[in-house]
Tab-separated table of C-alpha atoms in Angstrom:
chain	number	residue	atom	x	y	z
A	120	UNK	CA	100.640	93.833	82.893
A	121	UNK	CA	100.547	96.894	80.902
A	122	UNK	CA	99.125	96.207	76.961
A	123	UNK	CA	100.373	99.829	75.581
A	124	UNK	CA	103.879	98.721	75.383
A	125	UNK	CA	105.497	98.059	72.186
A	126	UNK	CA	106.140	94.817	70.660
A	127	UNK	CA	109.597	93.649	69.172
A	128	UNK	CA	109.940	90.214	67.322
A	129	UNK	CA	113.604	88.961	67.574
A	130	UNK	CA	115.144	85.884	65.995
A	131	UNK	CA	117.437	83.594	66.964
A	132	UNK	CA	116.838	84.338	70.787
A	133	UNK	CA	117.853	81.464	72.711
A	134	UNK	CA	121.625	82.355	72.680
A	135	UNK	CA	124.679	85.008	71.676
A	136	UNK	CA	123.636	88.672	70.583
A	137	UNK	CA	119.469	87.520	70.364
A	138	UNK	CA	119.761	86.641	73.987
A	139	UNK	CA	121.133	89.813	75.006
A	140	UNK	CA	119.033	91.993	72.942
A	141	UNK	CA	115.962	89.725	74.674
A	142	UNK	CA	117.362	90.881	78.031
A	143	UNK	CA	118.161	94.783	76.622
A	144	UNK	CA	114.217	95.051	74.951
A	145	UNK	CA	112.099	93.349	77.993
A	146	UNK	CA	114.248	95.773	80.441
A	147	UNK	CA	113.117	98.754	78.254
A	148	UNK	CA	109.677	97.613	78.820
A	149	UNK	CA	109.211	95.432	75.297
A	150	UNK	CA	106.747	92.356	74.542
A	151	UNK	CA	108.678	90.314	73.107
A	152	UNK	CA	107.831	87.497	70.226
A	153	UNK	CA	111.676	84.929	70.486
A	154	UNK	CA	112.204	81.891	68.361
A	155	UNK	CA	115.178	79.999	67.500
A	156	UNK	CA	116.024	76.599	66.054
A	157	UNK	CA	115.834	73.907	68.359
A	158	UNK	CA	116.621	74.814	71.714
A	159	UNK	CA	113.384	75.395	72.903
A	160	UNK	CA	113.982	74.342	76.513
A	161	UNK	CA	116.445	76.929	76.554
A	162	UNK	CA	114.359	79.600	74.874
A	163	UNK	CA	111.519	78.940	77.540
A	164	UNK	CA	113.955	79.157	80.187
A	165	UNK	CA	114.350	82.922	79.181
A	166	UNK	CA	110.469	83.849	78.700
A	167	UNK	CA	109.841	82.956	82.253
A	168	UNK	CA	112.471	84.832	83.522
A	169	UNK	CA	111.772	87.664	81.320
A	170	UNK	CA	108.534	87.783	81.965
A	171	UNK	CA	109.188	87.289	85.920
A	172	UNK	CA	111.712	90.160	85.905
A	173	UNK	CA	110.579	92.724	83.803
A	174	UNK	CA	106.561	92.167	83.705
A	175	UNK	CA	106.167	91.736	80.353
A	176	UNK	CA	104.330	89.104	78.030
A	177	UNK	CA	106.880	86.944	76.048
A	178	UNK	CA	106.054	84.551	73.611
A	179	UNK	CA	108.686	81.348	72.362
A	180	UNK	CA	108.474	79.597	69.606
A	181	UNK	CA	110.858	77.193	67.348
A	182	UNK	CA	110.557	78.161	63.807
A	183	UNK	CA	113.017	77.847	61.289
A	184	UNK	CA	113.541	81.298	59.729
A	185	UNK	CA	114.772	80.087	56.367
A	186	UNK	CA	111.660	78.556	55.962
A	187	UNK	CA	108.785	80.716	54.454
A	188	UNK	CA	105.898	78.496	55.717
A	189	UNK	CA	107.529	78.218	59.048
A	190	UNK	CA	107.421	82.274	59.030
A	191	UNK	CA	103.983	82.899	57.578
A	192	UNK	CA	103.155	80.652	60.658
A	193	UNK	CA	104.979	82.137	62.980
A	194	UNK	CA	103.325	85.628	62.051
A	195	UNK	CA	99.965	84.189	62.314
A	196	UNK	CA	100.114	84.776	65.739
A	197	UNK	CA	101.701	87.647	65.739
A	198	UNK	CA	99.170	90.805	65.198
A	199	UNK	CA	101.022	93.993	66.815
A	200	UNK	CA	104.625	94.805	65.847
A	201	UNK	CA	107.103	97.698	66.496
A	202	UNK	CA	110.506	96.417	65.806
A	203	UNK	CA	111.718	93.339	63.567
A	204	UNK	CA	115.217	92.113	64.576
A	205	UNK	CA	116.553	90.002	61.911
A	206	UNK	CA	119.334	88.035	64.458
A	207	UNK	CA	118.929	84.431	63.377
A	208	UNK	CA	122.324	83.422	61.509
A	209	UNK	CA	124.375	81.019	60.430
A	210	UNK	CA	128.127	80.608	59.611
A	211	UNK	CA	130.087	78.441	57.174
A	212	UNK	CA	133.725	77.945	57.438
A	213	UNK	CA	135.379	75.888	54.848
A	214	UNK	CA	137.159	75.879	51.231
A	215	UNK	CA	134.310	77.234	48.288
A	216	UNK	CA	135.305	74.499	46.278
A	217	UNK	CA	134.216	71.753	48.877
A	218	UNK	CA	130.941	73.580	50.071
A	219	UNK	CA	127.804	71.223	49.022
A	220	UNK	CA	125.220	73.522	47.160
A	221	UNK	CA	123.015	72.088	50.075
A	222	UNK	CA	125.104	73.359	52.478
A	223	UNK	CA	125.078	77.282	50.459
A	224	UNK	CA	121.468	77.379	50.111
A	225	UNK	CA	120.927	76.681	53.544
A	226	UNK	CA	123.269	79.263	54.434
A	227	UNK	CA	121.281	81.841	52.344
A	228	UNK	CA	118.165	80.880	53.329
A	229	UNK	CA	118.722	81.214	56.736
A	230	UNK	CA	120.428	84.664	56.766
A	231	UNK	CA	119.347	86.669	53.905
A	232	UNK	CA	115.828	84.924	52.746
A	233	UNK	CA	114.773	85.261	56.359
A	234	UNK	CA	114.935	88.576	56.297
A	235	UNK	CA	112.480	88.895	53.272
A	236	UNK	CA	110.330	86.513	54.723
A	237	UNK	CA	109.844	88.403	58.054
A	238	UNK	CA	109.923	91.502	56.680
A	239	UNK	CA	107.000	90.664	53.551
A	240	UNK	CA	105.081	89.432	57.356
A	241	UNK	CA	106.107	92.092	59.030
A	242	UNK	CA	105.236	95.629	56.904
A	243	UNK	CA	101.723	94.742	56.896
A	244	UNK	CA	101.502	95.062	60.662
A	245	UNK	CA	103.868	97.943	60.642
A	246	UNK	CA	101.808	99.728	57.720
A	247	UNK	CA	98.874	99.589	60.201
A	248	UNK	CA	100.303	101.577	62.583
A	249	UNK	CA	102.018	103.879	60.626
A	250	UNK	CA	105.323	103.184	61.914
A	251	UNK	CA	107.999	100.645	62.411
A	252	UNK	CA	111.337	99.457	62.810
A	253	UNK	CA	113.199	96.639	60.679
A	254	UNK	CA	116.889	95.532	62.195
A	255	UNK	CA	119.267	93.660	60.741
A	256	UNK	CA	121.959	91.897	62.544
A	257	UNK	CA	125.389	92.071	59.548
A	258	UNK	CA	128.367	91.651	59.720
A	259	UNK	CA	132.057	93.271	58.602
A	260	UNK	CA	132.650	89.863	56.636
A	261	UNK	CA	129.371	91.703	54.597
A	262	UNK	CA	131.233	95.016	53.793
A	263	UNK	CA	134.538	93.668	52.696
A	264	UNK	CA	134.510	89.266	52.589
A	265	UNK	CA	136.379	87.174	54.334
A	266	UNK	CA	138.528	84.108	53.019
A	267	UNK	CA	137.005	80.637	54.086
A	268	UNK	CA	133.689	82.082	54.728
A	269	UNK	CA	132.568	83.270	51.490
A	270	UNK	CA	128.862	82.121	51.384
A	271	UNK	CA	128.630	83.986	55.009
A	272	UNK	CA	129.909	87.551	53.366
A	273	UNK	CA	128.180	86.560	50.963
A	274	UNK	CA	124.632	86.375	52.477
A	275	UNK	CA	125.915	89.553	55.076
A	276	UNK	CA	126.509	91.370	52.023
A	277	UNK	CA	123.196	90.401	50.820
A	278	UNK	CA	121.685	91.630	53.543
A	279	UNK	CA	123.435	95.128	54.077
A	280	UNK	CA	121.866	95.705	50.415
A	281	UNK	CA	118.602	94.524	50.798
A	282	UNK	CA	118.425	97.207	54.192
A	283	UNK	CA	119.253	100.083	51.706
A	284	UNK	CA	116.770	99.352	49.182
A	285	UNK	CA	113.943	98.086	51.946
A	286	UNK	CA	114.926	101.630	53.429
A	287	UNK	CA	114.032	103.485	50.412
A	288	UNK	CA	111.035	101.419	49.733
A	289	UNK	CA	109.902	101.985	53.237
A	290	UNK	CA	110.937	105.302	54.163
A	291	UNK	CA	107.639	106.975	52.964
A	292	UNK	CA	105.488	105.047	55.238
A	293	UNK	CA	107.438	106.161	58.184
A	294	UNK	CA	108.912	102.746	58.491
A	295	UNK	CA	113.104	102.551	59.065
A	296	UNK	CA	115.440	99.808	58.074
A	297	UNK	CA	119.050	99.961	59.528
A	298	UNK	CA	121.570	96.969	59.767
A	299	UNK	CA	124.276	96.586	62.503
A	300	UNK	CA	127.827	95.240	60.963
A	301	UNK	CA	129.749	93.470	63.504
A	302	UNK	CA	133.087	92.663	64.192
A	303	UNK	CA	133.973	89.739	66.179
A	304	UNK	CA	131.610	89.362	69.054
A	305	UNK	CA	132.123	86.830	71.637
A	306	UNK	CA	129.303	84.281	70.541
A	307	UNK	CA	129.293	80.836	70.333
A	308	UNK	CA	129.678	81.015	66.114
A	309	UNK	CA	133.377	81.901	66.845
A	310	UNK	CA	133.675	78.892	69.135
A	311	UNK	CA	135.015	77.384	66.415
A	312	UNK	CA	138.820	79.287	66.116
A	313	UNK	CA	141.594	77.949	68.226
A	314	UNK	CA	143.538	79.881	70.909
A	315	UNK	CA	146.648	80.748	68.220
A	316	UNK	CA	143.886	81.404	65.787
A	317	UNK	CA	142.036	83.596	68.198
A	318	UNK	CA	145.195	85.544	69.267
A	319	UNK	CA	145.582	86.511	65.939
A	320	UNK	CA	142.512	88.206	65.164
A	321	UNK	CA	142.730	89.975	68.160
A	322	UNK	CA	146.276	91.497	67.454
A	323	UNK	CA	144.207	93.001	64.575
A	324	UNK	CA	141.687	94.817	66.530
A	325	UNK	CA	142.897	97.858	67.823
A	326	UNK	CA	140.350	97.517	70.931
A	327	UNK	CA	142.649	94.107	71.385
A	328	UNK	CA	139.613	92.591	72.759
A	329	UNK	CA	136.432	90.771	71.393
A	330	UNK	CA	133.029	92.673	71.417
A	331	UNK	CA	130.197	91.219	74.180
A	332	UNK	CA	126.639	90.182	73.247
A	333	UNK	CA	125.806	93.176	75.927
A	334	UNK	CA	127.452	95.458	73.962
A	335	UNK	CA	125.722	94.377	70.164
A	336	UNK	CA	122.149	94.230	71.998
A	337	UNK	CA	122.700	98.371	73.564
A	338	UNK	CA	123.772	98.992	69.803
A	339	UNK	CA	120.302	97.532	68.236
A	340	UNK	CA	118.694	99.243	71.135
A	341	UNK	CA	119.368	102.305	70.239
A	342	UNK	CA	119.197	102.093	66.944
A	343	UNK	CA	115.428	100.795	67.435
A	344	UNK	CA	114.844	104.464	69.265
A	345	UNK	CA	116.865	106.062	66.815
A	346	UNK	CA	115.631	109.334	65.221
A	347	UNK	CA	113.206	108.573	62.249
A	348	UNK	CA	115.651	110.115	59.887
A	349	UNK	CA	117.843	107.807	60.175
A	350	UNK	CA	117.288	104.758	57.898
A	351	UNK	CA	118.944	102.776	55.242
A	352	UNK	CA	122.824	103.036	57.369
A	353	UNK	CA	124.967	100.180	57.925
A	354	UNK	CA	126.476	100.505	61.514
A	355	UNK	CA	129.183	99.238	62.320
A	356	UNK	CA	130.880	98.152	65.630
A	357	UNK	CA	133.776	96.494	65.106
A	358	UNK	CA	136.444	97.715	68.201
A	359	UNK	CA	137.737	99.747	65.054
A	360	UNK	CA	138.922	96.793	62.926
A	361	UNK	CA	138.083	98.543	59.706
């Protein structure tokens, strides 16, 4: 098993867009650090395979992203890092007015604080290599809001902000930050919309289709081999939506 490789951390790996870019980074020849919640069956499931198929070293763990202590632990056993993949996410669909602040905060911590959290882990590792890559998985809700799901654009939003100023910050130590945006994207987060409901969106998508996990993970692919110069961008896929 060759040790020269690089190393990519992603969150939120046992399922949707995290699985796929999993599949995408051990087939380009990543190690590969994976956690998610709580399905941890599941998530082991896909480090054997991965490391049957593709001959790399995976390692699984559960770890709660929104929480710092759960991070800092995480990283502890982490000590080589090339790419960051911020994919862990969650969604909240519901009137503002009968959202619990409980309910908020745990939105927010679990997709904007995680991304400080792995990132304040993360630079140190990337500083000692003199290079790096920090991805952010966003989405369109983040660029313009979306009505039912404001603490969602609101955290997205968050997000496509703190990758321009991390950027900026970073950018002199030959270290990029770049978010993806997407549009819907077949996951199990838009489980939730009913066949009418579903039919609708798509009549507003000029692709008239739904993205595929496949599709979001060959996106953060290439923007993790990306030229250097480009840093700070939102990306967005979207099937042309906006």
């Amino acid at each position: 098993m060759k040790t020269d490789r690089p190393t990519a951390l992603i969150t939120g790996a046992s399922r949707g867009i995290g699985r796929a870019c999993a599949e995408a980074f051990a087939a380009a020849g990543y190690h590969l650090h994976l956690t998610c919640l709580q399905s941890e069956d599941t998530l082991l499931s896909l480090k054997q395979e991965l490391e049957s198929r593709y001959a790399i070293s995976c390692h699984a763990s559960l770890c709660d992203m929104g929480n710092y202590q759960d991070v800092a632990k995480l990283f502890s056993h982490i000590h080589t890092l090339d790419v960051l993949i911020n994919n862990a996410g969650l969604s909240h669909i519901g009137l503002i007015q009968d959202m619990s602040p409980d309910q908020w905060n745990r939105v927010m911590a679990t997709n904007l604080h995680a991304c400080f959290y792995t990132a304040k882990c993360a630079i140190p590792l990337m500083l000692a290599k003199g290079r790096g890559r920090i991805l952010n998985v966003s989405s369109v809700w983040g660029c313009v809001g979306a009505s039912m799901e404001a603490a969602y654009s609101a955290s997205k939003g968050g997000v496509n902000t703190f990758t321009r100023a991390l950027a900026r910050e970073l950018a002199p130590s030959n270290i990029q930050v770049n978010a993806a945006a997407f549009g819907m994207i077949d996951t199990d987060m838009n489980c939730c919309f009913t066949q009418e409901e579903l039919g609708g969106i798509l009549e507003e998508i000029p692709a008239g289709r739904m993205g595929t996990c496949k599709e979001a993970a060959e996106l953060i692919l290439q923007l993790a081999n990306a030229p250097a110069y480009l840093t700070g961008q939102i990306v967005t896929m979207d099937g042309g939506w906006t």
